Structure formats: C-alpha cells, structure tokens
PDB file of C-alpha atoms in Angstrom:
ATOM      1  CA  GLN A  49      31.094 -99.930 -52.049  1.00 93.00           C
ATOM      2  CA  VAL A  50      33.711 -97.229 -52.405  1.00 95.00           C
ATOM      3  CA  GLN A  51      32.421 -94.247 -54.355  1.00 97.00           C
ATOM      4  CA  LEU A  52      34.033 -91.039 -55.546  1.00 98.00           C
ATOM      5  CA  GLN A  53      32.061 -87.975 -56.590  1.00 98.00           C
ATOM      6  CA  GLU A  54      33.503 -84.907 -58.277  1.00 98.00           C
ATOM      7  CA  SER A  55      31.869 -81.541 -57.748  1.00 97.00           C
ATOM      8  CA  GLY A  56      32.518 -77.980 -58.824  1.00 96.00           C
ATOM      9  CA  PRO A  57      31.625 -75.384 -61.434  1.00 96.00           C
ATOM     10  CA  GLY A  58      31.054 -76.615 -64.957  1.00 96.00           C
ATOM     11  CA  LEU A  59      32.048 -73.292 -66.500  1.00 98.00           C
ATOM     12  CA  VAL A  60      35.172 -71.301 -65.710  1.00 98.00           C
ATOM     13  CA  LYS A  61      36.335 -68.066 -67.345  1.00 98.00           C
ATOM     14  CA  PRO A  62      39.744 -67.839 -68.988  1.00 97.00           C
ATOM     15  CA  SER A  63      42.539 -66.771 -66.618  1.00 97.00           C
ATOM     16  CA  GLU A  64      40.512 -67.800 -63.573  1.00 98.00           C
ATOM     17  CA  THR A  65      41.034 -70.791 -61.270  1.00 98.00           C
ATOM     18  CA  LEU A  66      39.306 -74.121 -61.758  1.00 98.00           C
ATOM     19  CA  SER A  67      38.359 -75.682 -58.415  1.00 98.00           C
ATOM     20  CA  LEU A  68      37.003 -79.200 -58.001  1.00 98.00           C
ATOM     21  CA  THR A  69      36.392 -81.439 -55.006  1.00 98.00           C
ATOM     22  CA  CYS A  70      36.273 -85.224 -54.889  1.00 98.00           C
ATOM     23  CA  THR A  71      34.218 -86.644 -52.038  1.00 98.00           C
ATOM     24  CA  VAL A  72      35.090 -90.168 -50.983  1.00 97.00           C
ATOM     25  CA  SER A  73      32.383 -92.487 -49.596  1.00 96.00           C
ATOM     26  CA  ALA A  74      32.473 -95.848 -47.848  1.00 95.00           C
ATOM     27  CA  VAL A  75      36.193 -95.794 -47.138  1.00 94.00           C
ATOM     28  CA  SER A  76      38.517 -93.547 -45.191  1.00 94.00           C
ATOM     29  CA  ILE A  77      40.685 -91.301 -47.291  1.00 94.00           C
ATOM     30  CA  SER A  78      43.559 -92.245 -45.012  1.00 92.00           C
ATOM     31  CA  GLY A  79      46.013 -94.849 -46.200  1.00 85.00           C
ATOM     32  CA  TYR A  80      45.598 -94.277 -49.914  1.00 92.00           C
ATOM     33  CA  TYR A  81      46.909 -92.179 -52.752  1.00 94.00           C
ATOM     34  CA  TRP A  82      44.323 -90.140 -54.646  1.00 96.00           C
ATOM     35  CA  SER A  83      44.670 -88.792 -58.164  1.00 97.00           C
ATOM     36  CA  TRP A  84      43.171 -86.345 -60.620  1.00 98.00           C
ATOM     37  CA  ILE A  85      43.071 -87.230 -64.309  1.00 98.00           C
ATOM     38  CA  ARG A  86      41.531 -85.310 -67.180  1.00 98.00           C
ATOM     39  CA  GLN A  87      40.372 -86.035 -70.707  1.00 98.00           C
ATOM     40  CA  ALA A  88      39.960 -83.299 -73.295  1.00 98.00           C
ATOM     41  CA  PRO A  89      37.080 -83.763 -75.757  1.00 97.00           C
ATOM     42  CA  GLY A  90      37.829 -86.658 -78.090  1.00 95.00           C
ATOM     43  CA  LYS A  91      41.303 -87.115 -76.626  1.00 96.00           C
ATOM     44  CA  GLY A  92      43.151 -89.506 -74.365  1.00 97.00           C
ATOM     45  CA  LEU A  93      43.788 -89.499 -70.628  1.00 98.00           C
ATOM     46  CA  GLU A  94      46.188 -87.096 -68.905  1.00 98.00           C
ATOM     47  CA  TRP A  95      47.385 -87.604 -65.329  1.00 98.00           C
ATOM     48  CA  ILE A  96      47.308 -84.320 -63.395  1.00 98.00           C
ATOM     49  CA  GLY A  97      48.751 -85.381 -60.055  1.00 97.00           C
ATOM     50  CA  TYR A  98      48.239 -87.253 -56.823  1.00 95.00           C
ATOM     51  CA  ILE A  99      48.013 -86.606 -53.123  1.00 96.00           C
ATOM     52  CA  TYR A 100      48.626 -88.970 -50.234  1.00 94.00           C
ATOM     53  CA  TYR A 101      46.344 -88.650 -47.220  1.00 91.00           C
ATOM     54  CA  SER A 102      49.301 -87.202 -45.302  1.00 92.00           C
ATOM     55  CA  GLY A 103      49.382 -84.312 -47.746  1.00 92.00           C
ATOM     56  CA  SER A 104      52.397 -85.236 -49.877  1.00 94.00           C
ATOM     57  CA  THR A 105      51.864 -84.521 -53.550  1.00 96.00           C
ATOM     58  CA  ASN A 106      53.295 -85.179 -56.989  1.00 95.00           C
ATOM     59  CA  TYR A 107      52.241 -83.212 -60.041  1.00 97.00           C
ATOM     60  CA  ASN A 108      52.591 -83.584 -63.779  1.00 97.00           C
ATOM     61  CA  PRO A 109      55.411 -81.198 -64.777  1.00 96.00           C
ATOM     62  CA  SER A 110      53.310 -80.028 -67.708  1.00 95.00           C
ATOM     63  CA  LEU A 111      50.853 -78.498 -65.223  1.00 95.00           C
ATOM     64  CA  LYS A 112      52.971 -78.166 -62.104  1.00 88.00           C
ATOM     65  CA  SER A 113      53.178 -74.381 -62.063  1.00 92.00           C
ATOM     66  CA  ARG A 114      49.382 -74.098 -62.075  1.00 97.00           C
ATOM     67  CA  VAL A 115      48.208 -77.096 -60.016  1.00 98.00           C
ATOM     68  CA  THR A 116      47.511 -77.536 -56.336  1.00 98.00           C
ATOM     69  CA  ILE A 117      45.975 -80.682 -54.882  1.00 98.00           C
ATOM     70  CA  SER A 118      44.945 -80.680 -51.241  1.00 97.00           C
ATOM     71  CA  VAL A 119      43.265 -83.100 -48.847  1.00 96.00           C
ATOM     72  CA  ASP A 120      40.836 -82.657 -45.960  1.00 95.00           C
ATOM     73  CA  THR A 121      40.761 -85.866 -43.951  1.00 93.00           C
ATOM     74  CA  SER A 122      38.050 -84.529 -41.641  1.00 94.00           C
ATOM     75  CA  LYS A 123      35.695 -84.163 -44.598  1.00 95.00           C
ATOM     76  CA  ASN A 124      37.038 -87.230 -46.388  1.00 96.00           C
ATOM     77  CA  HIS A 125      37.642 -85.327 -49.565  1.00 97.00           C
ATOM     78  CA  PHE A 126      40.436 -83.958 -51.695  1.00 97.00           C
ATOM     79  CA  SER A 127      40.520 -81.034 -54.061  1.00 98.00           C
ATOM     80  CA  LEU A 128      42.063 -79.751 -57.272  1.00 98.00           C
ATOM     81  CA  ASN A 129      42.892 -76.143 -58.057  1.00 98.00           C
ATOM     82  CA  LEU A 130      44.149 -75.262 -61.535  1.00 98.00           C
ATOM     83  CA  SER A 131      45.004 -71.611 -62.033  1.00 97.00           C
ATOM     84  CA  SER A 132      45.189 -69.371 -65.085  1.00 97.00           C
ATOM     85  CA  VAL A 133      42.990 -71.663 -67.163  1.00 97.00           C
ATOM     86  CA  THR A 134      42.622 -71.426 -70.917  1.00 97.00           C
ATOM     87  CA  ALA A 135      40.406 -73.179 -73.437  1.00 97.00           C
ATOM     88  CA  ALA A 136      43.002 -75.972 -73.522  1.00 97.00           C
ATOM     89  CA  ASP A 137      41.943 -76.897 -69.982  1.00 98.00           C
ATOM     90  CA  THR A 138      38.429 -77.748 -71.146  1.00 98.00           C
ATOM     91  CA  ALA A 139      38.010 -81.416 -70.293  1.00 98.00           C
ATOM     92  CA  VAL A 140      36.252 -84.064 -68.265  1.00 98.00           C
ATOM     93  CA  TYR A 141      38.007 -84.192 -64.909  1.00 98.00           C
ATOM     94  CA  TYR A 142      38.117 -87.471 -63.007  1.00 98.00           C
ATOM     95  CA  CYS A 143      39.242 -88.281 -59.499  1.00 98.00           C
ATOM     96  CA  ALA A 144      40.480 -91.775 -58.743  1.00 98.00           C
ATOM     97  CA  ARG A 145      41.965 -93.941 -56.006  1.00 97.00           C
ATOM     98  CA  VAL A 146      45.367 -95.495 -56.492  1.00 93.00           C
ATOM     99  CA  SER A 147      44.973 -99.044 -55.238  1.00 85.00           C
ATOM    100  CA  GLY A 148      48.594 -99.488 -54.240  1.00 80.00           C
ATOM    101  CA  ALA A 149      52.109 -98.612 -55.281  1.00 73.00           C
ATOM    102  CA  GLY A 150      52.320 -99.278 -58.990  1.00 77.00           C
ATOM    103  CA  SER A 151      48.943-101.011 -59.006  1.00 85.00           C
ATOM    104  CA  GLY A 152      46.694 -98.796 -61.036  1.00 93.00           C
ATOM    105  CA  MET A 153      43.609 -96.754 -60.245  1.00 97.00           C
ATOM    106  CA  ASP A 154      40.874 -99.067 -59.076  1.00 96.00           C
ATOM    107  CA  VAL A 155      38.034 -96.680 -58.234  1.00 97.00           C
ATOM    108  CA  TRP A 156      37.031 -93.680 -60.332  1.00 98.00           C
ATOM    109  CA  GLY A 157      34.498 -90.919 -60.033  1.00 98.00           C
ATOM    110  CA  GLN A 158      31.986 -90.504 -62.827  1.00 98.00           C
ATOM    111  CA  GLY A 159      33.797 -87.411 -64.078  1.00 98.00           C
ATOM    112  CA  THR A 160      32.761 -83.801 -64.310  1.00 98.00           C
ATOM    113  CA  THR A 161      32.892 -81.659 -67.439  1.00 98.00           C
ATOM    114  CA  VAL A 162      34.612 -78.305 -67.097  1.00 98.00           C
ATOM    115  CA  THR A 163      34.409 -75.818 -69.928  1.00 98.00           C
ATOM    116  CA  VAL A 164      36.680 -72.785 -70.042  1.00 98.00           C
ATOM    117  CA  SER A 165      34.907 -69.966 -71.834  1.00 96.00           C
ATOM    118  CA  SER A 166      34.044 -66.334 -71.339  1.00 95.00           C
TER     119      SER A 166
ATOM    120  CA  ASP B  69      58.642 -88.701 -69.440  1.00 95.00           C
ATOM    121  CA  ILE B  70      57.967 -92.297 -70.422  1.00 97.00           C
ATOM    122  CA  GLN B  71      56.033 -92.514 -73.679  1.00 98.00           C
ATOM    123  CA  LEU B  72      53.571 -95.359 -74.224  1.00 98.00           C
ATOM    124  CA  THR B  73      52.705 -96.322 -77.794  1.00 98.00           C
ATOM    125  CA  GLN B  74      49.641 -98.467 -78.323  1.00 98.00           C
ATOM    126  CA  SER B  75      48.964-100.455 -81.455  1.00 97.00           C
ATOM    127  CA  PRO B  76      46.747-100.622 -83.261  1.00 97.00           C
ATOM    128  CA  SER B  77      44.955 -97.358 -82.560  1.00 97.00           C
ATOM    129  CA  PHE B  78      41.813 -98.778 -84.118  1.00 97.00           C
ATOM    130  CA  LEU B  79      40.678-102.366 -84.372  1.00 96.00           C
ATOM    131  CA  SER B  80      37.608-103.828 -86.070  1.00 96.00           C
ATOM    132  CA  ALA B  81      36.633-107.294 -84.846  1.00 96.00           C
ATOM    133  CA  SER B  82      33.728-109.685 -84.546  1.00 95.00           C
ATOM    134  CA  VAL B  83      32.091-111.244 -81.513  1.00 95.00           C
ATOM    135  CA  GLY B  84      34.084-114.327 -80.574  1.00 96.00           C
ATOM    136  CA  ASP B  85      37.359-113.072 -82.031  1.00 96.00           C
ATOM    137  CA  ARG B  86      40.629-113.212 -80.120  1.00 97.00           C
ATOM    138  CA  VAL B  87      42.013-109.693 -79.874  1.00 97.00           C
ATOM    139  CA  THR B  88      45.473-108.514 -78.819  1.00 98.00           C
ATOM    140  CA  ILE B  89      46.506-104.927 -78.145  1.00 98.00           C
ATOM    141  CA  THR B  90      50.157-103.965 -77.709  1.00 98.00           C
ATOM    142  CA  CYS B  91      51.637-101.233 -75.538  1.00 98.00           C
ATOM    143  CA  ARG B  92      55.311-100.297 -75.943  1.00 98.00           C
ATOM    144  CA  ALA B  93      57.157 -98.145 -73.426  1.00 98.00           C
ATOM    145  CA  SER B  94      59.958 -95.766 -74.397  1.00 98.00           C
ATOM    146  CA  GLN B  95      62.054 -97.191 -71.547  1.00 98.00           C
ATOM    147  CA  GLY B  96      61.836-100.135 -69.206  1.00 97.00           C
ATOM    148  CA  ILE B  97      59.037-100.028 -66.667  1.00 96.00           C
ATOM    149  CA  SER B  98      59.396-103.490 -65.127  1.00 96.00           C
ATOM    150  CA  SER B  99      55.813-104.701 -64.617  1.00 95.00           C
ATOM    151  CA  PHE B 100      54.346-101.377 -63.534  1.00 96.00           C
ATOM    152  CA  LEU B 101      51.652-101.310 -66.187  1.00 97.00           C
ATOM    153  CA  ALA B 102      47.878-101.175 -65.983  1.00 97.00           C
ATOM    154  CA  TRP B 103      45.141-101.587 -68.577  1.00 98.00           C
ATOM    155  CA  TYR B 104      41.807 -99.770 -68.566  1.00 98.00           C
ATOM    156  CA  GLN B 105      38.579-100.059 -70.530  1.00 98.00           C
ATOM    157  CA  GLN B 106      36.562 -96.930 -71.260  1.00 98.00           C
ATOM    158  CA  LYS B 107      33.103 -96.782 -72.787  1.00 98.00           C
ATOM    159  CA  PRO B 108      31.643 -93.549 -74.212  1.00 96.00           C
ATOM    160  CA  GLY B 109      30.630 -91.095 -71.522  1.00 96.00           C
ATOM    161  CA  LYS B 110      31.978 -93.304 -68.740  1.00 97.00           C
ATOM    162  CA  ALA B 111      35.031 -93.309 -66.518  1.00 98.00           C
ATOM    163  CA  PRO B 112      37.836 -95.757 -67.255  1.00 98.00           C
ATOM    164  CA  LYS B 113      37.644 -99.144 -65.558  1.00 98.00           C
ATOM    165  CA  LEU B 114      40.724-100.958 -64.304  1.00 97.00           C
ATOM    166  CA  LEU B 115      41.123-104.357 -65.977  1.00 98.00           C
ATOM    167  CA  ILE B 116      44.717-105.419 -65.366  1.00 97.00           C
ATOM    168  CA  TYR B 117      47.382-104.194 -62.946  1.00 96.00           C
ATOM    169  CA  ALA B 118      51.031-105.120 -62.489  1.00 95.00           C
ATOM    170  CA  ALA B 119      51.042-106.103 -66.172  1.00 96.00           C
ATOM    171  CA  SER B 120      49.284-109.434 -65.705  1.00 96.00           C
ATOM    172  CA  SER B 121      47.111-109.396 -62.562  1.00 95.00           C
ATOM    173  CA  LEU B 122      43.379-109.476 -63.202  1.00 96.00           C
ATOM    174  CA  GLN B 123      41.441-106.870 -61.240  1.00 95.00           C
ATOM    175  CA  SER B 124      38.712-108.327 -59.047  1.00 94.00           C
ATOM    176  CA  GLY B 125      35.424-108.739 -60.891  1.00 96.00           C
ATOM    177  CA  VAL B 126      36.934-108.558 -64.378  1.00 97.00           C
ATOM    178  CA  PRO B 127      36.062-111.518 -66.645  1.00 97.00           C
ATOM    179  CA  SER B 128      38.804-114.077 -67.169  1.00 97.00           C
ATOM    180  CA  ARG B 129      38.691-113.597 -70.956  1.00 98.00           C
ATOM    181  CA  PHE B 130      40.895-110.545 -70.305  1.00 98.00           C
ATOM    182  CA  SER B 131      44.573-111.209 -69.755  1.00 98.00           C
ATOM    183  CA  GLY B 132      47.734-109.158 -69.694  1.00 98.00           C
ATOM    184  CA  GLY B 133      51.346-110.012 -70.331  1.00 97.00           C
ATOM    185  CA  GLY B 134      54.803-108.636 -70.829  1.00 97.00           C
ATOM    186  CA  SER B 135      57.450-106.785 -68.870  1.00 97.00           C
ATOM    187  CA  GLY B 136      60.150-104.220 -69.509  1.00 97.00           C
ATOM    188  CA  THR B 137      59.074-102.320 -72.604  1.00 98.00           C
ATOM    189  CA  GLU B 138      56.509-104.499 -74.365  1.00 98.00           C
ATOM    190  CA  PHE B 139      53.106-105.449 -73.034  1.00 98.00           C
ATOM    191  CA  THR B 140      49.927-107.000 -74.337  1.00 98.00           C
ATOM    192  CA  LEU B 141      46.253-107.037 -73.463  1.00 98.00           C
ATOM    193  CA  THR B 142      44.389-110.018 -74.873  1.00 98.00           C
ATOM    194  CA  ILE B 143      40.661-110.639 -75.006  1.00 97.00           C
ATOM    195  CA  SER B 144      40.262-114.349 -75.680  1.00 97.00           C
ATOM    196  CA  SER B 145      36.722-114.221 -77.058  1.00 96.00           C
ATOM    197  CA  LEU B 146      35.336-110.773 -77.748  1.00 96.00           C
ATOM    198  CA  GLN B 147      31.892-110.139 -76.292  1.00 96.00           C
ATOM    199  CA  PRO B 148      29.407-107.396 -77.283  1.00 94.00           C
ATOM    200  CA  GLU B 149      30.107-105.497 -74.060  1.00 95.00           C
ATOM    201  CA  ASP B 150      33.842-105.382 -74.832  1.00 96.00           C
ATOM    202  CA  PHE B 151      33.507-102.863 -77.635  1.00 93.00           C
ATOM    203  CA  ALA B 152      35.227 -99.857 -76.081  1.00 97.00           C
ATOM    204  CA  THR B 153      38.486 -97.949 -75.990  1.00 98.00           C
ATOM    205  CA  TYR B 154      41.416 -99.477 -74.118  1.00 98.00           C
ATOM    206  CA  TYR B 155      44.298 -97.563 -72.526  1.00 98.00           C
ATOM    207  CA  CYS B 156      47.560 -98.683 -70.984  1.00 98.00           C
ATOM    208  CA  GLN B 157      49.188 -96.696 -68.168  1.00 98.00           C
ATOM    209  CA  GLN B 158      52.673 -96.865 -66.726  1.00 97.00           C
ATOM    210  CA  LEU B 159      53.129 -96.490 -62.980  1.00 95.00           C
ATOM    211  CA  ASN B 160      56.898 -96.958 -62.891  1.00 95.00           C
ATOM    212  CA  SER B 161      57.872 -93.309 -62.712  1.00 94.00           C
ATOM    213  CA  TYR B 162      56.419 -89.836 -62.573  1.00 94.00           C
ATOM    214  CA  PRO B 163      54.721 -88.325 -64.364  1.00 96.00           C
ATOM    215  CA  LEU B 164      52.344 -91.235 -64.801  1.00 96.00           C
ATOM    216  CA  THR B 165      51.482 -91.551 -68.463  1.00 97.00           C
ATOM    217  CA  PHE B 166      48.843 -93.241 -70.594  1.00 98.00           C
ATOM    218  CA  GLY B 167      48.971 -94.708 -74.044  1.00 98.00           C
ATOM    219  CA  GLY B 168      46.990 -93.059 -76.806  1.00 98.00           C
ATOM    220  CA  GLY B 169      44.219 -95.655 -76.710  1.00 98.00           C
ATOM    221  CA  THR B 170      42.921 -98.464 -78.899  1.00 98.00           C
ATOM    222  CA  LYS B 171      39.326 -98.283 -80.053  1.00 98.00           C
ATOM    223  CA  VAL B 172      37.752-101.693 -80.571  1.00 97.00           C
ATOM    224  CA  GLU B 173      34.742-101.591 -82.865  1.00 96.00           C
ATOM    225  CA  ILE B 174      32.327-104.137 -84.247  1.00 88.00           C
ATOM    226  CA  LYS B 175      33.175-105.496 -87.679  1.00 87.00           C
TER     227      LYS B 175
END
C-alpha cells in the first residue's frame, strides 16, 4: 500500500534551516498534491503548504517567507525547507497525500520530531 | 483565513454512547470539510471527506453531516478504539486550516 516516510535531522540550531524529505512508496508522486503539516508539542495541527507533482506550490502565509517545498519526481520524493528557525518551530512534522481537490489527506507519514535548540 | 471552531474541546463518554462533535466555520465552505482521528503518538487518520463521505476502510459507525458553516461528526456507538482526538479541516480555500480538536475520553 501507499507509504510515506519523513526523514531529516531531529535537531536543528536556531536561525538555521530545517530540511526534511518525504519519500513516497508504492505509488507515483505524479498526479497528486502533497502536503506538509506540523504539530507543536501538545498543540493542534498546522498546514504548512503543498506541492503538485508539476512543481506548483501554495504556502501558509504565516510561514510563507521562510518555507520552500520542492519535488523530485525521479526520486519519488518531495522536500520541505524552513529557514531561520526558532524554538517555536519545534514540532512533529508530517507529510501527507491530498487525495483529490477538496477531499482531505488520505495517506500520512508517521511523522518526524524536529527540535530547535542550540 | 477561515477559522474552524470545534465543540466541545473535551468530551467524556462511555462505550456504546452516541457522540456528536460540531465544527463551525467562520465563513461558508460548501462541503469542503474533512474529519480526522488522531491517537497519541500517531499520525492523523482520515475518517470523512467532503463533509459526509466515509473514507474507505472506516467503520460505518462514523458519519459526517452539514454544509456551509456548520458540520458534525457522529459516532453512533462509541467503541474502545475510538478514544482519541478528532480534528476537522477545511479545504475550501487557502490556507487550509484545522479546528482546535476534540479529545474523547473514557468516562
């Protein structure tokens, strides 16, 4: 079945760039929208942004100046870069597939914890 | 941004109870609403999409309703595995937003 797996450093220093990759298995990344979502400790869910396999993106305005999401169809993965991180960016980061326009996120990665600390 | 307000934020119920969670949107979102279940330490799981469509593999005791600004998630007979936190999400306009969550605990 379709699986998503996040990978990347679990610890990032303040002011540096957080970089995560989501590897997609058992389905081509083409033809779908792919999202990043995060959840701060004990808090709710925050949508970060999405990318279409063609490369078009849409970001949450609250993070837009610091976020870049990219896709590599040859490796069947997509990535998140979040620059100038602070402790407020400490969270579990999830990648997810958008099942269709307006249809929700039907497949999620297990999540990866990123802590921002010196 | 469209704000989603869930109520209640906390719910204590017994196995077999009928449970309803409400999600209100700050402006109309047609039927572009999804519901998720999240258990501790796990990723959210899609239960309902397009306000009332049951995601494949989800038990039929879960149902969704509503349109416009008011939506509901109903669990017809609460099972032990249903104790979790539930979130609504609007997919009508960007940025996509989630409700604050409803934690369902055992009475």
